Short mmCIF file of C-alpha atoms (C1' of nucleotides) in Angstrom, two decimals:
data_model
loop_
_atom_site.label_atom_id
_atom_site.label_comp_id
_atom_site.label_asym_id
_atom_site.label_seq_id
_atom_site.Cartn_x
_atom_site.Cartn_y
_atom_site.Cartn_z
CA MET A 1 0.12 0.13 0.17
CA VAL A 2 0.99 3.34 -0.64
CA THR A 3 -1.61 5.49 0.77
CA VAL A 4 -1.46 4.69 4.47
CA VAL A 5 -4.36 7.64 5.18
CA PRO A 6 -7.74 6.71 3.65
CA SER A 7 -9.15 9.80 2.07
CA LEU A 8 -12.06 11.38 3.32
CA ARG A 9 -13.62 10.64 -0.06
CA ASP A 10 -12.84 7.03 0.31
CA THR A 11 -14.31 6.55 3.62
CA ILE A 12 -17.48 8.37 2.75
CA ALA A 13 -17.78 6.40 -0.46
CA ASP A 14 -17.03 3.09 1.77
CA ASP A 15 -19.85 4.23 4.10
CA LEU A 16 -22.69 4.80 1.68
CA ARG A 17 -21.85 1.83 -0.29
CA THR A 18 -22.30 -0.67 2.74
CA GLN A 19 -25.43 1.13 3.25
CA ILE A 20 -26.34 0.70 -0.18
CA THR A 21 -25.20 -3.14 -0.30
CA ALA A 22 -26.50 -3.76 3.18
CA GLY A 23 -30.05 -2.81 1.89
CA HIS A 24 -30.35 0.18 4.31
CA LEU A 25 -30.64 2.70 1.56
CA LYS A 26 -33.27 0.60 -0.98
CA ALA A 27 -32.95 0.55 -4.64
CA GLY A 28 -34.77 3.53 -6.51
CA ALA A 29 -34.25 5.93 -2.92
CA ARG A 30 -33.45 9.05 -3.38
CA LEU A 31 -30.44 9.76 -1.10
CA PRO A 32 -30.46 12.93 0.98
CA SER A 33 -29.84 16.34 -0.97
CA GLU A 34 -25.71 17.02 -0.79
CA PRO A 35 -25.57 19.95 1.20
CA ARG A 36 -27.56 17.60 3.62
CA LEU A 37 -24.90 14.56 3.24
CA ALA A 38 -22.20 17.04 3.15
CA ALA A 39 -23.37 18.39 6.91
CA ASP A 40 -24.27 15.12 7.95
CA TYR A 41 -20.52 13.52 7.27
CA LYS A 42 -19.06 17.23 8.30
CA VAL A 43 -17.15 17.70 5.07
CA SER A 44 -17.73 20.27 2.40
CA THR A 45 -19.48 20.04 -0.53
CA PRO A 46 -16.83 19.07 -3.32
CA THR A 47 -15.46 16.39 -1.03
CA LEU A 48 -19.01 14.98 -0.53
CA ARG A 49 -19.36 14.97 -4.35
CA ASN A 50 -15.92 13.30 -5.19
CA ALA A 51 -17.44 10.41 -2.76
CA LEU A 52 -20.51 10.29 -5.05
CA ALA A 53 -18.59 10.59 -8.28
CA LEU A 54 -16.70 7.00 -7.03
CA LEU A 55 -20.29 5.29 -6.58
CA GLN A 56 -21.41 6.69 -9.67
CA ALA A 57 -18.34 5.00 -11.24
CA GLU A 58 -19.08 1.72 -9.90
CA GLY A 59 -22.56 1.95 -11.15
CA LEU A 60 -24.12 1.87 -7.57
CA ILE A 61 -26.09 5.56 -7.89
CA GLU A 62 -27.65 7.51 -10.55
CA LYS A 63 -27.33 11.20 -10.69
CA LEU A 64 -30.39 13.29 -11.74
CA HIS A 65 -29.39 16.95 -12.02
CA GLY A 66 -32.65 19.16 -10.54
CA LYS A 67 -33.82 16.10 -9.09
CA GLY A 68 -31.13 14.12 -6.76
CA ASN A 69 -28.87 11.51 -6.40
CA PHE A 70 -30.70 8.05 -6.42
CA VAL A 71 -29.95 4.57 -5.71
CA ARG A 72 -29.78 1.94 -8.67
CA HIS A 73 -31.51 -0.74 -9.20
CA PRO A 74 -28.91 -4.25 -9.07
CA LEU A 75 -28.65 -5.04 -12.71
CA ARG A 76 -28.35 -8.98 -13.06
CA ARG A 77 -24.92 -9.50 -14.79
CA LEU A 78 -25.67 -10.43 -18.66
CA THR A 79 -23.52 -12.51 -20.43
CA TYR A 80 -22.61 -11.63 -24.38
CA THR A 81 -22.14 -14.56 -25.89
CA GLY A 82 -22.43 -15.57 -30.09
CA GLY A 83 -24.22 -12.79 -30.67
CA HIS A 84 -26.47 -12.89 -27.77
CA LEU A 85 -27.08 -11.66 -24.16
CA THR A 86 -27.88 -14.36 -22.10
CA PRO A 87 -30.37 -15.22 -20.03
CA ASP A 88 -32.36 -12.65 -22.16
CA THR A 89 -35.60 -12.90 -20.11
CA ASP A 90 -36.68 -9.64 -18.82
CA LEU A 91 -35.08 -7.56 -21.64
CA HIS A 92 -37.54 -5.74 -23.50
CA VAL A 93 -35.94 -3.78 -26.71
CA THR A 94 -36.49 -0.59 -28.64
CA ILE A 95 -35.59 -0.49 -32.44
CA ARG A 96 -35.30 2.31 -34.36
CA THR A 97 -34.16 1.44 -38.30
CA THR A 98 -33.17 3.73 -40.57
CA ASN A 99 -31.58 3.88 -44.09
CA VAL A 100 -28.28 5.39 -44.19
CA ARG A 101 -25.15 5.69 -46.36
CA ALA A 102 -22.00 4.18 -46.06
CA ARG A 103 -19.50 6.70 -44.50
CA GLY A 104 -16.61 7.14 -42.53
CA ASP A 105 -15.24 3.96 -40.59
CA LEU A 106 -18.12 2.10 -42.10
CA ILE A 107 -16.54 1.85 -45.40
CA PRO A 108 -13.67 -0.14 -44.53
CA LEU A 109 -15.49 -2.02 -42.15
CA LEU A 110 -18.14 -3.20 -44.24
CA LYS A 111 -15.80 -3.27 -47.44
CA VAL A 112 -18.49 -1.35 -49.54
CA PRO A 113 -17.70 1.51 -51.58
CA SER A 114 -18.77 4.82 -50.05
CA ARG A 115 -22.53 6.09 -50.38
CA THR A 116 -23.70 2.36 -50.59
CA LEU A 117 -27.23 2.11 -48.94
CA LEU A 118 -26.93 0.61 -45.43
CA THR A 119 -29.90 -0.60 -43.27
CA GLU A 120 -29.18 0.80 -39.74
CA SER A 121 -31.00 -0.64 -36.88
CA LEU A 122 -30.18 0.86 -33.42
CA TYR A 123 -31.20 -1.58 -30.42
CA LEU A 124 -31.33 0.00 -27.20
CA THR A 125 -32.31 -2.83 -24.40
CA TYR A 126 -34.02 -2.08 -20.93
CA GLN A 127 -33.72 -3.96 -18.40
CA ARG A 128 -36.08 -3.04 -15.26
CA GLU A 129 -37.17 0.51 -16.57
CA SER A 130 -33.70 0.97 -17.11
CA PRO A 131 -31.19 1.32 -20.01
CA HIS A 132 -28.83 -1.62 -20.24
CA SER A 133 -27.04 -1.95 -23.18
CA LEU A 134 -26.86 -0.34 -26.90
CA ALA A 135 -26.43 -2.09 -30.18
CA CYS A 136 -26.02 -0.84 -33.66
CA ILE A 137 -26.07 -2.75 -36.58
CA TYR A 138 -25.53 -2.37 -39.90
CA VAL A 139 -26.54 -4.28 -43.13
CA PRO A 140 -25.55 -3.53 -46.86
CA GLN A 141 -29.03 -3.24 -48.32
CA ASN A 142 -28.03 -4.63 -51.91
CA LEU A 143 -26.55 -7.78 -50.41
CA THR A 144 -29.71 -8.82 -48.16
CA PRO A 145 -32.77 -7.16 -48.48
CA ALA A 146 -35.36 -9.70 -47.27
CA GLU A 147 -33.07 -11.29 -44.25
CA LEU A 148 -33.38 -10.11 -40.66
CA PRO A 149 -30.71 -9.35 -38.23
CA TRP A 150 -29.83 -12.30 -35.58
CA CYS A 151 -30.85 -14.82 -38.27
CA ARG A 152 -27.34 -16.21 -39.82
CA PRO A 153 -28.13 -18.27 -43.14
CA GLY A 154 -24.93 -18.11 -44.77
CA TRP A 155 -22.27 -16.45 -42.53
CA ALA A 156 -19.08 -18.56 -42.21
CA GLU A 157 -16.94 -16.07 -40.22
CA THR A 158 -17.45 -13.39 -37.84
CA ARG A 159 -14.66 -11.22 -35.73
CA GLU A 160 -15.23 -9.56 -32.79
CA THR A 161 -12.94 -6.98 -31.59
CA VAL A 162 -13.41 -6.12 -27.97
CA THR A 163 -12.31 -2.77 -26.08
CA ALA A 164 -12.47 -1.16 -23.29
CA ARG A 165 -12.86 2.32 -22.92
CA LEU A 166 -15.13 5.28 -21.52
CA PRO A 167 -18.57 6.30 -22.75
CA THR A 168 -18.54 9.17 -25.40
CA PRO A 169 -20.81 11.70 -23.85
CA GLU A 170 -23.82 10.64 -26.23
CA GLU A 171 -23.48 6.80 -24.88
CA ALA A 172 -23.77 7.94 -21.04
CA SER A 173 -26.44 10.18 -21.19
CA THR A 174 -28.46 7.43 -23.44
CA LEU A 175 -27.46 4.81 -20.90
CA ARG A 176 -27.54 7.28 -17.87
CA ILE A 177 -24.56 5.72 -16.65
CA SER A 178 -21.44 7.84 -15.74
CA SER A 179 -18.92 8.92 -17.66
CA THR A 180 -16.61 7.21 -15.52
CA LEU A 181 -18.22 4.03 -15.71
CA ALA A 182 -15.86 1.73 -18.07
CA ILE A 183 -17.88 -0.09 -21.21
CA LEU A 184 -17.07 -3.07 -23.39
CA ALA A 185 -17.07 -2.00 -26.60
CA ILE A 186 -17.33 -4.92 -29.29
CA THR A 187 -17.11 -4.15 -32.97
CA ARG A 188 -18.62 -7.36 -34.87
CA VAL A 189 -18.29 -8.41 -38.45
CA SER A 190 -19.73 -11.14 -40.31
CA SER A 191 -18.80 -12.23 -43.59
CA ASP A 192 -19.91 -15.09 -45.93
CA ALA A 193 -18.06 -17.88 -47.22
CA THR A 194 -17.06 -15.66 -50.27
CA GLY A 195 -15.36 -13.25 -47.56
CA ARG A 196 -18.40 -10.38 -48.32
CA VAL A 197 -19.42 -8.71 -45.42
CA VAL A 198 -23.05 -9.59 -44.27
CA GLU A 199 -23.40 -7.42 -41.47
CA ALA A 200 -21.31 -5.17 -38.92
CA ALA A 201 -22.19 -4.22 -35.48
CA ARG A 202 -21.38 -1.85 -32.70
CA LEU A 203 -22.05 -3.02 -29.62
CA VAL A 204 -21.60 -0.74 -26.33
CA LEU A 205 -22.05 -2.94 -23.06
CA PRO A 206 -21.57 -1.21 -19.64
CA GLY A 207 -19.25 -3.14 -17.68
CA ASP A 208 -21.26 -3.22 -14.63
CA ARG A 209 -23.82 -5.13 -15.91
CA ALA A 210 -22.21 -7.37 -19.38
CA ASN A 211 -19.85 -10.06 -19.85
CA ALA A 212 -18.70 -11.05 -23.21
CA LEU A 213 -17.65 -14.95 -23.23
CA PHE A 214 -15.84 -16.53 -26.12
CA ILE A 215 -15.87 -20.45 -26.32
CA THR A 216 -12.75 -21.64 -28.75
CA HIS A 217 -12.70 -25.54 -29.60
CA HIS A 218 -9.19 -26.37 -30.44
CA THR A 219 -9.49 -29.42 -33.32
CA THR A 220 -6.83 -31.69 -33.42
CA GLU A 221 -6.11 -30.49 -37.01
CA GLU A 222 -5.60 -26.91 -35.44
CA ARG A 223 -3.46 -28.23 -32.87
CA GLY A 224 -1.51 -29.96 -35.34
CA THR A 225 -1.06 -26.85 -37.81
CA GLU A 226 0.14 -24.71 -35.56
CA GLU A 227 3.32 -22.66 -36.44
CA MET B 1 -26.22 18.06 -27.41
CA VAL B 2 -27.54 18.98 -23.55
CA THR B 3 -24.80 21.00 -22.57
CA VAL B 4 -24.17 23.52 -24.71
CA VAL B 5 -21.22 25.51 -23.61
CA PRO B 6 -18.09 23.85 -23.02
CA SER B 7 -17.04 23.86 -19.72
CA LEU B 8 -13.62 25.20 -18.70
CA ARG B 9 -12.14 22.30 -18.00
CA ASP B 10 -12.73 20.71 -21.07
CA THR B 11 -11.78 23.50 -23.28
CA ILE B 12 -8.34 23.73 -21.16
CA ALA B 13 -8.44 19.77 -21.86
CA ASP B 14 -8.95 20.06 -25.62
CA ASP B 15 -5.96 22.55 -26.00
CA LEU B 16 -3.56 20.37 -24.13
CA ARG B 17 -4.82 17.47 -26.03
CA THR B 18 -4.27 19.26 -29.38
CA GLN B 19 -1.14 20.41 -28.25
CA ILE B 20 0.13 17.14 -27.35
CA THR B 21 -1.06 14.98 -30.85
CA ALA B 22 0.19 18.12 -32.47
CA GLY B 23 3.47 17.35 -31.33
CA HIS B 24 4.42 20.41 -29.38
CA LEU B 25 4.20 19.04 -26.13
CA LYS B 26 6.70 16.01 -26.96
CA ALA B 27 6.87 12.49 -25.43
CA GLY B 28 8.35 12.33 -22.31
CA ALA B 29 8.15 15.87 -21.41
CA ARG B 30 7.10 17.49 -18.27
CA LEU B 31 4.33 19.58 -18.32
CA PRO B 32 4.62 23.15 -16.32
CA SER B 33 3.66 22.98 -12.72
CA GLU B 34 -0.01 22.98 -12.09
CA PRO B 35 -0.03 26.31 -10.56
CA ARG B 36 2.00 27.91 -13.46
CA LEU B 37 -0.55 26.03 -16.11
CA ALA B 38 -3.71 27.09 -13.82
CA ALA B 39 -2.20 30.72 -13.64
CA ASP B 40 -1.57 30.81 -18.00
CA TYR B 41 -5.01 29.36 -18.41
CA LYS B 42 -6.46 31.90 -15.68
CA VAL B 43 -8.22 29.46 -13.60
CA SER B 44 -8.10 27.97 -10.33
CA THR B 45 -5.90 24.91 -9.26
CA PRO B 46 -8.94 22.68 -8.75
CA THR B 47 -10.05 23.29 -12.64
CA LEU B 48 -6.75 23.01 -14.22
CA ARG B 49 -6.71 19.65 -12.33
CA ASN B 50 -9.93 18.56 -13.52
CA ALA B 51 -8.55 19.22 -17.17
CA LEU B 52 -5.69 17.19 -16.35
CA ALA B 53 -7.40 14.43 -15.03
CA LEU B 54 -9.32 13.82 -18.25
CA LEU B 55 -6.12 13.62 -20.26
CA GLN B 56 -5.16 11.03 -17.54
CA ALA B 57 -8.23 9.25 -17.94
CA GLU B 58 -7.08 9.12 -21.60
CA GLY B 59 -3.84 7.71 -21.07
CA LEU B 60 -2.32 10.95 -22.52
CA ILE B 61 -0.51 12.04 -19.19
CA GLU B 62 1.21 10.44 -16.29
CA LYS B 63 1.00 11.90 -12.88
CA LEU B 64 3.84 11.44 -10.79
CA HIS B 65 3.52 12.48 -7.35
CA GLY B 66 6.35 14.85 -6.06
CA LYS B 67 7.44 15.07 -9.59
CA GLY B 68 5.48 16.71 -12.03
CA ASN B 69 3.12 15.53 -15.33
CA PHE B 70 4.67 13.75 -17.92
CA VAL B 71 3.44 13.24 -21.35
CA ARG B 72 3.29 9.67 -22.35
CA HIS B 73 5.07 8.00 -25.29
CA PRO B 74 2.17 7.01 -27.25
CA LEU B 75 2.05 3.16 -27.11
CA ARG B 76 0.84 1.15 -29.88
CA ARG B 77 -2.11 -0.50 -30.08
CA LEU B 78 -1.66 -4.46 -29.78
CA THR B 79 -4.28 -7.21 -30.39
CA TYR B 80 -4.91 -9.86 -28.22
CA THR B 81 -5.98 -12.66 -30.33
CA GLY B 82 -5.70 -16.64 -29.29
CA GLY B 83 -3.51 -16.42 -26.29
CA HIS B 84 -0.82 -13.69 -27.63
CA LEU B 85 -0.64 -10.24 -28.49
CA THR B 86 0.58 -9.33 -31.78
CA PRO B 87 2.61 -7.71 -32.91
CA ASP B 88 4.80 -8.88 -29.88
CA THR B 89 8.18 -7.41 -31.37
CA ASP B 90 9.47 -4.56 -29.03
CA LEU B 91 7.84 -6.15 -26.10
CA HIS B 92 10.02 -7.88 -23.40
CA VAL B 93 8.53 -9.41 -20.37
CA THR B 94 9.28 -9.82 -16.78
CA ILE B 95 8.37 -13.18 -15.36
CA ARG B 96 8.03 -13.97 -11.53
CA THR B 97 6.87 -17.85 -10.87
CA THR B 98 5.72 -18.57 -7.51
CA ASN B 99 3.99 -21.56 -5.82
CA VAL B 100 0.85 -20.89 -4.11
CA ARG B 101 -2.45 -22.98 -2.66
CA ALA B 102 -5.66 -22.66 -4.43
CA ARG B 103 -7.90 -20.21 -2.47
CA GLY B 104 -10.89 -18.03 -3.13
CA ASP B 105 -12.10 -17.33 -6.79
CA LEU B 106 -9.53 -20.04 -8.47
CA ILE B 107 -10.85 -22.98 -6.66
CA PRO B 108 -13.72 -22.86 -8.81
CA LEU B 109 -12.07 -21.74 -11.55
CA LEU B 110 -9.40 -24.26 -11.97
CA LYS B 111 -12.19 -26.95 -10.83
CA VAL B 112 -9.19 -28.21 -7.81
CA PRO B 113 -9.70 -28.72 -4.18
CA SER B 114 -8.92 -26.24 -1.76
CA ARG B 115 -4.80 -25.64 -1.22
CA THR B 116 -4.13 -27.57 -4.40
CA LEU B 117 -0.78 -26.73 -5.28
CA LEU B 118 -0.86 -24.25 -8.08
CA THR B 119 2.21 -22.92 -10.05
CA GLU B 120 1.69 -19.10 -10.42
CA SER B 121 3.41 -16.79 -13.25
CA LEU B 122 2.96 -13.48 -13.09
CA TYR B 123 3.75 -11.81 -16.38
CA LEU B 124 4.40 -7.91 -16.82
CA THR B 125 4.80 -6.83 -20.67
CA TYR B 126 7.04 -3.67 -21.13
CA GLN B 127 6.74 -1.56 -24.33
CA ARG B 128 9.64 1.21 -24.35
CA GLU B 129 10.59 1.32 -20.65
CA SER B 130 6.54 1.70 -19.63
CA PRO B 131 4.30 -1.14 -17.97
CA HIS B 132 1.92 -2.42 -21.06
CA SER B 133 0.08 -5.31 -19.68
CA LEU B 134 -0.41 -7.97 -16.79
CA ALA B 135 -1.01 -11.31 -16.76
CA CYS B 136 -1.25 -14.19 -14.00
CA ILE B 137 -1.79 -17.33 -14.98
CA TYR B 138 -2.21 -20.25 -12.80
CA VAL B 139 -1.16 -24.41 -13.58
CA PRO B 140 -2.15 -27.14 -11.44
CA GLN B 141 1.40 -28.86 -10.75
CA ASN B 142 0.08 -32.15 -10.07
CA LEU B 143 -1.43 -32.11 -13.36
CA THR B 144 1.17 -30.74 -15.81
CA PRO B 145 4.34 -30.45 -14.15
CA ALA B 146 6.66 -30.23 -17.09
CA GLU B 147 4.63 -28.32 -19.17
CA LEU B 148 5.28 -24.80 -19.98
CA PRO B 149 2.38 -22.29 -20.47
CA TRP B 150 1.63 -20.87 -24.13
CA CYS B 151 2.25 -24.56 -25.13
CA ARG B 152 -0.92 -26.00 -25.50
CA PRO B 153 -0.56 -29.99 -26.04
CA GLY B 154 -3.69 -31.38 -24.91
CA TRP B 155 -5.82 -28.28 -24.68
CA ALA B 156 -9.82 -29.18 -26.07
CA GLU B 157 -11.58 -25.79 -25.14
CA THR B 158 -10.65 -22.04 -23.85
CA ARG B 159 -13.40 -19.93 -22.41
CA GLU B 160 -12.27 -16.63 -22.24
CA THR B 161 -14.41 -14.40 -20.08
CA VAL B 162 -14.22 -10.74 -21.35
CA THR B 163 -15.18 -7.73 -18.92
CA ALA B 164 -14.34 -3.63 -18.77
CA ARG B 165 -13.92 -2.54 -15.54
CA LEU B 166 -11.79 0.20 -13.79
CA PRO B 167 -8.31 -1.28 -12.47
CA THR B 168 -7.77 -1.65 -8.71
CA PRO B 169 -5.14 0.87 -7.00
CA GLU B 170 -2.80 -2.16 -6.98
CA GLU B 171 -3.19 -2.72 -11.21
CA ALA B 172 -3.13 1.01 -11.32
CA SER B 173 0.16 1.65 -9.67
CA THR B 174 2.37 -1.21 -11.18
CA LEU B 175 0.93 -0.61 -14.63
CA ARG B 176 1.12 3.04 -13.97
CA ILE B 177 -2.00 4.11 -15.14
CA SER B 178 -4.75 6.13 -14.08
CA SER B 179 -7.55 4.58 -11.84
CA THR B 180 -9.94 6.20 -14.29
CA LEU B 181 -8.20 4.35 -17.56
CA ALA B 182 -10.66 1.27 -18.71
CA ILE B 183 -9.34 -1.85 -18.87
CA LEU B 184 -9.74 -5.07 -20.35
CA ALA B 185 -9.89 -7.62 -17.75
CA ILE B 186 -10.00 -11.49 -19.35
CA THR B 187 -9.95 -14.28 -17.69
CA ARG B 188 -8.93 -17.55 -19.77
CA VAL B 189 -10.00 -20.91 -18.52
CA SER B 190 -8.31 -23.91 -20.63
CA SER B 191 -9.20 -27.71 -20.24
CA ASP B 192 -8.27 -30.88 -22.10
CA ALA B 193 -10.72 -33.44 -23.70
CA THR B 194 -11.46 -34.83 -20.26
CA GLY B 195 -12.80 -31.32 -19.37
CA ARG B 196 -10.13 -30.86 -16.57
CA VAL B 197 -8.65 -27.71 -15.91
CA VAL B 198 -5.13 -27.24 -17.60
CA GLU B 199 -4.68 -23.87 -17.27
CA ALA B 200 -6.08 -20.35 -15.56
CA ALA B 201 -5.07 -16.92 -16.63
CA ARG B 202 -6.31 -13.68 -15.29
CA LEU B 203 -5.16 -10.91 -18.22
CA VAL B 204 -5.13 -6.84 -17.48
CA LEU B 205 -5.09 -5.19 -20.82
CA PRO B 206 -5.50 -1.03 -20.43
CA GLY B 207 -7.86 0.04 -22.99
CA ASP B 208 -5.57 2.75 -24.54
CA ARG B 209 -3.33 0.11 -25.98
CA ALA B 210 -4.78 -3.09 -26.15
CA ASN B 211 -7.76 -4.69 -28.21
CA ALA B 212 -8.94 -8.35 -27.94
CA LEU B 213 -9.89 -10.23 -31.28
CA PHE B 214 -11.87 -13.01 -30.95
CA ILE B 215 -12.76 -15.35 -34.74
CA THR B 216 -15.31 -17.35 -34.87
CA HIS B 217 -15.42 -19.98 -38.08
CA HIS B 218 -19.19 -21.16 -38.57
CA THR B 219 -19.04 -24.76 -40.04
CA THR B 220 -22.38 -25.75 -41.58
CA GLU B 221 -22.70 -28.79 -38.95
CA GLU B 222 -22.70 -25.62 -36.77
CA ARG B 223 -24.96 -23.78 -38.45
CA GLY B 224 -27.38 -26.68 -38.47
CA THR B 225 -27.60 -27.98 -35.18
CA GLU B 226 -28.06 -24.45 -33.58
CA GLU B 227 -31.29 -24.27 -31.57
"C1'" DG C 1 -39.70 30.21 -6.76
"C1'" DA C 2 -37.85 26.68 -4.11
"C1'" DG C 3 -34.92 23.11 -4.50
"C1'" DT C 4 -31.53 20.06 -6.59
"C1'" DG C 5 -27.23 19.07 -8.72
"C1'" DG C 6 -22.63 21.30 -11.63
"C1'" DT C 7 -19.17 24.26 -11.86
"C1'" DC C 8 -15.79 27.26 -10.74
"C1'" DT C 9 -12.89 29.79 -7.13
"C1'" DA C 10 -8.94 31.24 -3.86
"C1'" DG C 11 -6.97 29.53 -0.58
"C1'" DA C 12 -4.87 26.33 3.13
"C1'" DC C 13 -2.70 21.89 4.39
"C1'" DC C 14 -0.14 17.40 4.03
"C1'" DA C 15 2.38 14.35 1.17
"C1'" DC C 16 5.91 12.74 -1.87
"C1'" DG C 17 10.81 13.35 -4.47
"C1'" DA C 18 15.11 15.50 -5.49
"C1'" DG C 19 19.30 18.07 -3.95
"C1'" DT D 1 14.83 22.44 2.13
"C1'" DC D 2 12.24 23.16 -1.70
"C1'" DG D 3 8.88 21.98 -5.17
"C1'" DT D 4 5.74 19.22 -6.67
"C1'" DG D 5 1.36 17.12 -6.81
"C1'" DG D 6 -3.14 15.61 -3.88
"C1'" DT D 7 -6.74 16.32 -0.57
"C1'" DC D 8 -10.11 19.67 1.58
"C1'" DT D 9 -12.56 23.98 2.67
"C1'" DA D 10 -16.04 27.51 2.34
"C1'" DG D 11 -18.38 29.56 0.05
"C1'" DA D 12 -20.27 31.86 -4.87
"C1'" DC D 13 -23.32 31.20 -9.22
"C1'" DC D 14 -25.55 28.90 -12.72
"C1'" DA D 15 -28.15 25.34 -14.74
"C1'" DC D 16 -32.01 22.22 -14.36
"C1'" DT D 17 -36.82 19.80 -12.47
"C1'" DC D 18 -40.96 20.58 -10.41
"C1'" DA D 19 -44.93 22.59 -8.45
#
DNA sequence: GAGTGGTCTAGACCACGAG
DNA sequence: TCGTGGTCTAGACCACTCA
């Protein structure tokens, strides 16, 4: 340990954290106002706000400007695997589908010419009235006009690139998470046997409520041909 | 957009960010002291420190207590795939191997009885004198006394659970990263054909310098047997 | 308008690193 | 010892929400 003396901020955060996990502060409840809490703990408001920022980064509380600080409902930890979130009970989804033209990063991702017509589907999943995760799926229109996402008819390969980062301000506000809560960003590209890209997806999974699981089976051929 | 007016903190962070990426502030250089910068920007020290905290969370600067704030060397973005970091040139590794006994989370992970003898190998990879990533590999001693890690003789399956989170204080200090820089935490469990766990690994990859790539080949059998 | 959180100030004091 | 960053204070003022 480098720091022997715990800071006031950490002490207060620890106290509130145990009150939340012990159930003294119930899910959905509003915390006392920040000046009130600061007086209770005998600290200044900035110090108290630093403590709350820690809890927010852990996903324990939700700060709503002008309304107050609220204890989050504990969200079940879901596992993303094989293109799905499991278990997907109790999840409801809003889908907004629009037609866009390929631009920027999408061009090399989908391996299509610029301004190719794409179907963009924005999935926003909810768990118990609060946003859970975000997915944006792009399908080239000229390739598969009739096929729905999640059906994988002729997929030969999917590549999933996984990154950990902090959310953009837009992501943070739509998911109602702290801008300091780590998220799992997955870029998934599926292609058919000819190498054509059939679908590309950008997934945003908040780190406090989602894992990703990848299972690799090593066949004997693979093991033999490895360099 | 919700906030129309950019905060001072963000303005200052933007300015310093462009100075760094444009090369006016070179890698390894020390920034002016915080009181000095605060005077230059005509803000208070807490406000300036908030701006620096943003850059620290992006991995652009490194704060060293008592010494100053330094521009980080830009680290190449490495990709973790199939148990390796690629490209692995210019990476050097320190390995510390000890014998421990199974306890806590390791027991269900390795599926061994409590206090089973394990070989623990702590890998700390460096890129250009600064720590890059962290790996802790556990191998049951009774199973494979002569086999080295990274050789995969009888592996039939590996499961990789990927999580995004903020680093623990220990991880942050050994990797010399901000405690607000998102990391990719991978728990990898490999088992042989009989289902016995051959190896378990915990990997910590800072989000500013590492991706993870997973490639799935969909064989026709898989597509047919999917429920 | 009353109450809430968001931002910022101008200091104070402590802890760390190097000479 | 000196300069550095780390923490904290006690306010001020603004923006948002709701009645």
